[in-house]
mmCIF file of C-alpha atoms in Angstrom:
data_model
loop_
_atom_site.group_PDB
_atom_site.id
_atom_site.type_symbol
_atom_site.label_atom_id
_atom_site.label_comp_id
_atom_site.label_asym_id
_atom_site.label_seq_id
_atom_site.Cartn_x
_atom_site.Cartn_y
_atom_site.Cartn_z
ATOM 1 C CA UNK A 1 -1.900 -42.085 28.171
ATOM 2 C CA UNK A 2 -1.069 -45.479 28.814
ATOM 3 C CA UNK A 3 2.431 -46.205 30.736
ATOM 4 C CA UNK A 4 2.244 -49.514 32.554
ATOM 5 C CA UNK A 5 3.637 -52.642 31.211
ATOM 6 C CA UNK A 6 7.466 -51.862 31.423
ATOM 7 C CA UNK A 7 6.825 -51.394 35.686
ATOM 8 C CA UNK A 8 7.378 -55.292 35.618
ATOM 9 C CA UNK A 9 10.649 -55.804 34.165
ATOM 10 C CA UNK A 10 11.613 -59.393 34.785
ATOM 11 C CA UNK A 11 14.919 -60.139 35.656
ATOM 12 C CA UNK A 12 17.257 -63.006 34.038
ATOM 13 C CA UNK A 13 18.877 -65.902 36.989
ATOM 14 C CA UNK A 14 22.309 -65.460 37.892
ATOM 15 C CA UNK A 15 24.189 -67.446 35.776
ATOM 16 C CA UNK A 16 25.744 -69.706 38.284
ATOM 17 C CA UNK A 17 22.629 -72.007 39.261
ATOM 18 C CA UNK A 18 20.937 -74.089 37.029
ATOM 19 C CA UNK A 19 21.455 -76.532 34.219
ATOM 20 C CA UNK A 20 23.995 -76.073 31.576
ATOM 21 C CA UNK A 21 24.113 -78.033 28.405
ATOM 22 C CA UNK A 22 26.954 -78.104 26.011
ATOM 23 C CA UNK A 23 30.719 -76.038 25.717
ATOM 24 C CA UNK A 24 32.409 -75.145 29.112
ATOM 25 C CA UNK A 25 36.090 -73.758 28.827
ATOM 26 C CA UNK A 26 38.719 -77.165 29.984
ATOM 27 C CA UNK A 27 40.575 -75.278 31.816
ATOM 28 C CA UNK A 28 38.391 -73.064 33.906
ATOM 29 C CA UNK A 29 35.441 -74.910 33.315
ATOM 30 C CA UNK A 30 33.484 -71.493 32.665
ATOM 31 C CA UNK A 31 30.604 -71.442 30.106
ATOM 32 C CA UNK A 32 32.110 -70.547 26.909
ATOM 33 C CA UNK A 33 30.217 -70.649 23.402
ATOM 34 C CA UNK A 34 26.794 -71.605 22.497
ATOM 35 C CA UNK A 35 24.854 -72.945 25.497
ATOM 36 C CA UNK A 36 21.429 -73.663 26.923
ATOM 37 C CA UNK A 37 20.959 -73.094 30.827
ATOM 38 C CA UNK A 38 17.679 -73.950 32.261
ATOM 39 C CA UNK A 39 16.919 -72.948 36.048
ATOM 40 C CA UNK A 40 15.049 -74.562 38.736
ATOM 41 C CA UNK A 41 12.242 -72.140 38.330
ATOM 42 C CA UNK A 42 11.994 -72.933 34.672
ATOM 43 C CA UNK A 43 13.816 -70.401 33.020
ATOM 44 C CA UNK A 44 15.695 -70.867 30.306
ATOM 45 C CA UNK A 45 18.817 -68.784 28.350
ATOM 46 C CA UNK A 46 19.637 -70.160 24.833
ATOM 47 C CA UNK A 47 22.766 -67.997 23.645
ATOM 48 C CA UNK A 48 26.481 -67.176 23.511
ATOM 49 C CA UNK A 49 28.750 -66.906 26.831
ATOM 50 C CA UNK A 50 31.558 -65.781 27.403
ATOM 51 C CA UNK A 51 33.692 -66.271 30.563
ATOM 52 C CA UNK A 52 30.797 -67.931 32.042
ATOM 53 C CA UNK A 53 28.600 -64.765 31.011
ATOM 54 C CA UNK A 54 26.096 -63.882 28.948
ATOM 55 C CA UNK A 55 27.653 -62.302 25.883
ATOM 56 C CA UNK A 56 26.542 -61.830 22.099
ATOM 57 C CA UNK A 57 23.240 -62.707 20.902
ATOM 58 C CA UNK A 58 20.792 -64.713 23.053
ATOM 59 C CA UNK A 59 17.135 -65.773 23.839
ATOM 60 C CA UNK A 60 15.993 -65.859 27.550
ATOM 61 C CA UNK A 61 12.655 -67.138 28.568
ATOM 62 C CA UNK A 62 10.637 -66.570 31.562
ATOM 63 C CA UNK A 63 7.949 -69.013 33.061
ATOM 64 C CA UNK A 64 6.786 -67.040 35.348
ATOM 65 C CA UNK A 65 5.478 -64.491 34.635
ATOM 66 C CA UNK A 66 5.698 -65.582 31.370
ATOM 67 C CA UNK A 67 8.428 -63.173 29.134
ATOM 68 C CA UNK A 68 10.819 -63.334 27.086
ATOM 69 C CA UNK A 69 13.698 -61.232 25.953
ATOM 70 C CA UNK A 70 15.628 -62.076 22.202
ATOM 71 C CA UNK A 71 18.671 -59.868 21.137
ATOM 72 C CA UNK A 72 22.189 -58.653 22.640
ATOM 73 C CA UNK A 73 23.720 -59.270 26.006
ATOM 74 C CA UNK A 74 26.549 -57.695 27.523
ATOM 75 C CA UNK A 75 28.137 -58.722 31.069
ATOM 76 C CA UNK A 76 24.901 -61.078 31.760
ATOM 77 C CA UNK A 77 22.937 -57.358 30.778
ATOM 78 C CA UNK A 78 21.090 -56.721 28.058
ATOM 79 C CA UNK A 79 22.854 -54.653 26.194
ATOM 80 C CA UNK A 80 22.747 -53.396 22.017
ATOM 81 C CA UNK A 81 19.792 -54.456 19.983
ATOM 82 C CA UNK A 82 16.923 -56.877 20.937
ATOM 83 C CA UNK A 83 13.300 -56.996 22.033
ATOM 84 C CA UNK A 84 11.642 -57.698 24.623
ATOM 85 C CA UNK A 85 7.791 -58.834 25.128
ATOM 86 C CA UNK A 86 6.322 -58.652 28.899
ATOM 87 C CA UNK A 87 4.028 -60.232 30.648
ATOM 88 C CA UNK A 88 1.204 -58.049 30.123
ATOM 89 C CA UNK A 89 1.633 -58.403 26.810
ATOM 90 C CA UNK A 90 3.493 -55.000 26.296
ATOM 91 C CA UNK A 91 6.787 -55.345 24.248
ATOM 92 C CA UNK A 92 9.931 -53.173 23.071
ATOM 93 C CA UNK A 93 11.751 -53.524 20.022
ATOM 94 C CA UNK A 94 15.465 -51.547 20.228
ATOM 95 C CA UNK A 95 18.424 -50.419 21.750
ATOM 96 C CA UNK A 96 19.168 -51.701 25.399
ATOM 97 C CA UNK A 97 22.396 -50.083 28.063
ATOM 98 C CA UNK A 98 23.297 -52.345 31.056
ATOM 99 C CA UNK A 99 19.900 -54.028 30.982
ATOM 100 C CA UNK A 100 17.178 -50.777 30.472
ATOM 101 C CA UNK A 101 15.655 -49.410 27.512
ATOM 102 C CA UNK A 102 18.093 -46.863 26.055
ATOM 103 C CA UNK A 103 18.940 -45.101 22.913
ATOM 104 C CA UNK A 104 16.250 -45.302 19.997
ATOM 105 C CA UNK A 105 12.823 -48.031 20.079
ATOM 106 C CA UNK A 106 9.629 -48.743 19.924
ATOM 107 C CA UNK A 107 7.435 -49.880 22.753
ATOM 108 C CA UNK A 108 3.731 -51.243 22.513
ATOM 109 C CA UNK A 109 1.780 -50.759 25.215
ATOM 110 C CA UNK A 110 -1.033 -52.925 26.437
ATOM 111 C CA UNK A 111 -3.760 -51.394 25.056
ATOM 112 C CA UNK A 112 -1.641 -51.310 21.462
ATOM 113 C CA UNK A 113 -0.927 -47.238 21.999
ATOM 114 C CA UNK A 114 2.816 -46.621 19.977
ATOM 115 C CA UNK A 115 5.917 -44.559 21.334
ATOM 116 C CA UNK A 116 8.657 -44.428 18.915
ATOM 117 C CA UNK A 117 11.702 -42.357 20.047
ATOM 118 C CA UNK A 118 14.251 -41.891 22.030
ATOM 119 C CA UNK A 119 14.858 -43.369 25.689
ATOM 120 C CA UNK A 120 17.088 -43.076 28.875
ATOM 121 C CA UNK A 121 17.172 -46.017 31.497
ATOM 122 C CA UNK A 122 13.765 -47.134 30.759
ATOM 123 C CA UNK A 123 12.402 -43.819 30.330
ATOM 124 C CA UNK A 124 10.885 -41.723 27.607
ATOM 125 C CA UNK A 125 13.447 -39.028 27.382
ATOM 126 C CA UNK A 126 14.303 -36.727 24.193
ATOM 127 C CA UNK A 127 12.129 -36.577 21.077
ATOM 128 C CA UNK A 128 9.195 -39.425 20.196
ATOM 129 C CA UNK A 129 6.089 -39.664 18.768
ATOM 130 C CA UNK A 130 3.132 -41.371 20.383
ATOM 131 C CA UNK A 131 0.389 -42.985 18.669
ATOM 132 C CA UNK A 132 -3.193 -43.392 19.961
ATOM 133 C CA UNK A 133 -4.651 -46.999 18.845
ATOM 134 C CA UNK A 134 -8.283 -46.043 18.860
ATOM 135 C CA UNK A 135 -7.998 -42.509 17.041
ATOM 136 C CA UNK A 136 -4.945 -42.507 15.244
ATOM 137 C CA UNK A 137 -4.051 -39.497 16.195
ATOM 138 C CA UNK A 138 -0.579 -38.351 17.278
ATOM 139 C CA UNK A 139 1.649 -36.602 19.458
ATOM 140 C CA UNK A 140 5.332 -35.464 18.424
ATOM 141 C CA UNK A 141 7.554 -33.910 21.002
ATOM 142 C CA UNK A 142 10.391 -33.610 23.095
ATOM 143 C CA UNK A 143 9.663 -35.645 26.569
ATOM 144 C CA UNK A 144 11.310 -35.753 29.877
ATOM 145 C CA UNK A 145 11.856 -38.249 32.432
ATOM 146 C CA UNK A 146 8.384 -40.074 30.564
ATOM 147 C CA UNK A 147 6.526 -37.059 29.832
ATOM 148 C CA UNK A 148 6.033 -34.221 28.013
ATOM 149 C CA UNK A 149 7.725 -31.148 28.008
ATOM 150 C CA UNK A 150 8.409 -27.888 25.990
ATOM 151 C CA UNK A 151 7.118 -27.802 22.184
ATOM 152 C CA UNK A 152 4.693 -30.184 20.293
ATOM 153 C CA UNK A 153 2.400 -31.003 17.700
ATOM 154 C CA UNK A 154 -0.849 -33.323 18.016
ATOM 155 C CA UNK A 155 -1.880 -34.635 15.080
ATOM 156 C CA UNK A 156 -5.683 -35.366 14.306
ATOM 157 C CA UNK A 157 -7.163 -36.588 11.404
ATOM 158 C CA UNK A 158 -8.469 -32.871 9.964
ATOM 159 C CA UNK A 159 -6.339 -30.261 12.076
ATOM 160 C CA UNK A 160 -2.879 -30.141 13.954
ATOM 161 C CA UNK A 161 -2.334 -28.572 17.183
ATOM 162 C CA UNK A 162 0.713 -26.494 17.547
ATOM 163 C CA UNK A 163 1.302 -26.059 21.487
ATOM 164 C CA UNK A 164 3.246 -26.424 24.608
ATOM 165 C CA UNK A 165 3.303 -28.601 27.473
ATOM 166 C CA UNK A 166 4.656 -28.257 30.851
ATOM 167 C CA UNK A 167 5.396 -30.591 33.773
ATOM 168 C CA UNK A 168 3.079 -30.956 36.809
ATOM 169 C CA UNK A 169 5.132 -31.290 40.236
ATOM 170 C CA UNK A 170 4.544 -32.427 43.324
ATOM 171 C CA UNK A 171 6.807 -31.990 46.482
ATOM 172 C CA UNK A 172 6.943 -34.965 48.383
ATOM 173 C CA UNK A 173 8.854 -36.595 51.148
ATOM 174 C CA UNK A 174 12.548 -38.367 50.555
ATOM 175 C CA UNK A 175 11.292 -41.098 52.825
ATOM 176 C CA UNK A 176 8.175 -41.054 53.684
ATOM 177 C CA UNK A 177 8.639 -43.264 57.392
ATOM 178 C CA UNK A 178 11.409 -40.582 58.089
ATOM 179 C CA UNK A 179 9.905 -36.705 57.782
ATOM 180 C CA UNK A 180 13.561 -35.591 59.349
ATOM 181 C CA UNK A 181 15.294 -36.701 55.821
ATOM 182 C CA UNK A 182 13.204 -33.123 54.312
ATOM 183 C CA UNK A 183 11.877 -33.203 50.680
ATOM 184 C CA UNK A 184 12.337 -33.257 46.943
ATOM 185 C CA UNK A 185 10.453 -32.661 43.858
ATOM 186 C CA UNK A 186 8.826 -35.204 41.850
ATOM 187 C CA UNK A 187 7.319 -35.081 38.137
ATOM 188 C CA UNK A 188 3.584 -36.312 37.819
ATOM 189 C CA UNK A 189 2.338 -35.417 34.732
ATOM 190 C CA UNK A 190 2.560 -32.362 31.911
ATOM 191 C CA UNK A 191 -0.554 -30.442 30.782
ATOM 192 C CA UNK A 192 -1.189 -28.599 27.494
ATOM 193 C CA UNK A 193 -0.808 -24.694 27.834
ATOM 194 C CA UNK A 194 -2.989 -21.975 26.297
ATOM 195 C CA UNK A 195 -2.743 -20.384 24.063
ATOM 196 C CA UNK A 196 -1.938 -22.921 21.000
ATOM 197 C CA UNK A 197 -2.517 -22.243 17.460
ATOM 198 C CA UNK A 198 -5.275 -25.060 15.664
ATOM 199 C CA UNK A 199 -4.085 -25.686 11.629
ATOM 200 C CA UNK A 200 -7.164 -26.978 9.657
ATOM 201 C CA UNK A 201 -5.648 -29.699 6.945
ATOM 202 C CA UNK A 202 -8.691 -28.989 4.262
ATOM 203 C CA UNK A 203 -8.495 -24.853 4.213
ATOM 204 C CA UNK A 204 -5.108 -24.053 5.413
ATOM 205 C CA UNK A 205 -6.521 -22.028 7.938
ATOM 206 C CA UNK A 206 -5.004 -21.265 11.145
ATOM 207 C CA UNK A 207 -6.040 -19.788 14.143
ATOM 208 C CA UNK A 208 -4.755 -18.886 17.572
ATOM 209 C CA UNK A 209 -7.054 -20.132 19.800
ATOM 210 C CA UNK A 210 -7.748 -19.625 23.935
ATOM 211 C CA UNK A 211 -9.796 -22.734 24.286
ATOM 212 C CA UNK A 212 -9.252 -26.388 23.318
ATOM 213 C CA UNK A 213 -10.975 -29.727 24.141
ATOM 214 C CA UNK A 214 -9.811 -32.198 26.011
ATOM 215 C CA UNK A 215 -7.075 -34.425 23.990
ATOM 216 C CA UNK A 216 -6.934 -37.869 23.293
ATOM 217 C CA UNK A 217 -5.211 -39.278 26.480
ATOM 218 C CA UNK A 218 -3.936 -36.305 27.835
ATOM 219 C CA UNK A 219 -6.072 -34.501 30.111
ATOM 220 C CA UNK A 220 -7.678 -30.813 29.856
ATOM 221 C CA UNK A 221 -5.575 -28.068 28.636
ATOM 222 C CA UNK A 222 -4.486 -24.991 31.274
ATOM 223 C CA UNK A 223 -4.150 -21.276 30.474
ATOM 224 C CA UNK A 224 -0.624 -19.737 30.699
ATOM 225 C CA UNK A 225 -1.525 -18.557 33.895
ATOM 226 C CA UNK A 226 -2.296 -22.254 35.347
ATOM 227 C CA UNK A 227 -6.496 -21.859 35.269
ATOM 228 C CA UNK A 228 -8.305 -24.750 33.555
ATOM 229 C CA UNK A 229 -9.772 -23.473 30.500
#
């Protein structure tokens, strides 16, 4: 399953250096209104401000590497509703908190795979469905910190899976120069767990079932008692 893209998150120029074209507040002198600021570097914000911050609605543009981000700001953050394309070509179209993907969207990965759901600070976090480009087949569940965990269904083109996935751990160090500073737990992955019950579309028919091929994108499934099948 595809998760790159959102790793690079571009960030916008302080607002204090650079170019600014039209409304300043007289008295303060503070950007204030509709303005254009364009940065040594070649970025460029086209939006409202607010006490010399970005506020409202807004279009920033990065050169390099090229981006660009069109909706709400907050603070200089983005913040409410807008959507964001990166630069590998991955974009997000939904509800931002103090600059991260959070609340309800859709992001488009790379290779044109679809999660629609819910987020937390720029992780997939609560229910979503995820959409695999080349097979059109999908997953709907509740995920955790960006991956699955607990109930879900995959959906094929002939038969659902009804099933359960659980995370995949690793201990590792807290800093990894400084042994001393102990351990902590980190999430790597979820796998599918046996047994899970197959529903054929055409017949009806379902069956419990021990044994499952590998899913689109998502590894081999493991018994209950953590064997691969």
């Amino acid at each position: 399953m595809s998760d790159t893209g959102s790793n690079a998150d571009p960030q916008e120029q302080p607002p204090s250096i650079g170019v600014h074209l039209r409304r300043r507040t007289a008295a303060t002198g503070e950007r204030h209104g509709r303005g254009r600021m364009t940065w040594p570097n070649g970025d460029v914000y086209d939006g409202n401000y607010t006490g010399g911050k970005r506020q409202g609605q807004g279009m920033y543009t990065w050169k390099k590497p090229k981006s660009r981000y069109v909706g709400e700001y907050h603070d200089n953050m983005r913040h409410g509703q807008g959507a964001m394309v990166y630069p590998d070509g991955s974009r997000y179209k939904g509800q931002w908190q103090n600059g991260r993907r959070h609340g309800k969207g859709v992001y488009v990965y790379p290779n044109a795979d679809v999660y629609e759901g819910e987020w937390v600070e720029d992780m997939k976090q609560g229910e979503g469905v995820y959409t695999f480009v080349t097979t059109g087949s999908k997953i709907k569940g509740i995920w955790d910190k960006n991956f699955l965990q607990g109930p879900a269904t995959i959906l094929h083109a002939d038969h659902s899976v009804s099933c359960t996935y659980e995370h995949v751990k690793e201990t590792v160090p807290v800093n990894p120069e400084d042994e001393t500073q102990g351990t902590k737990e980190v999430i790597k992955g979820s796998v599918l767990k046996l047994p899970s019950t197959l529903h054929f579309n055409s017949s009806g028919f379902e069956v419990k079932s021990h044994w499952i091929g590998e899913q689109v994108g998502l590894g081999p499934a493991v018994v209950a008692g953590g064997e691969e099948e």
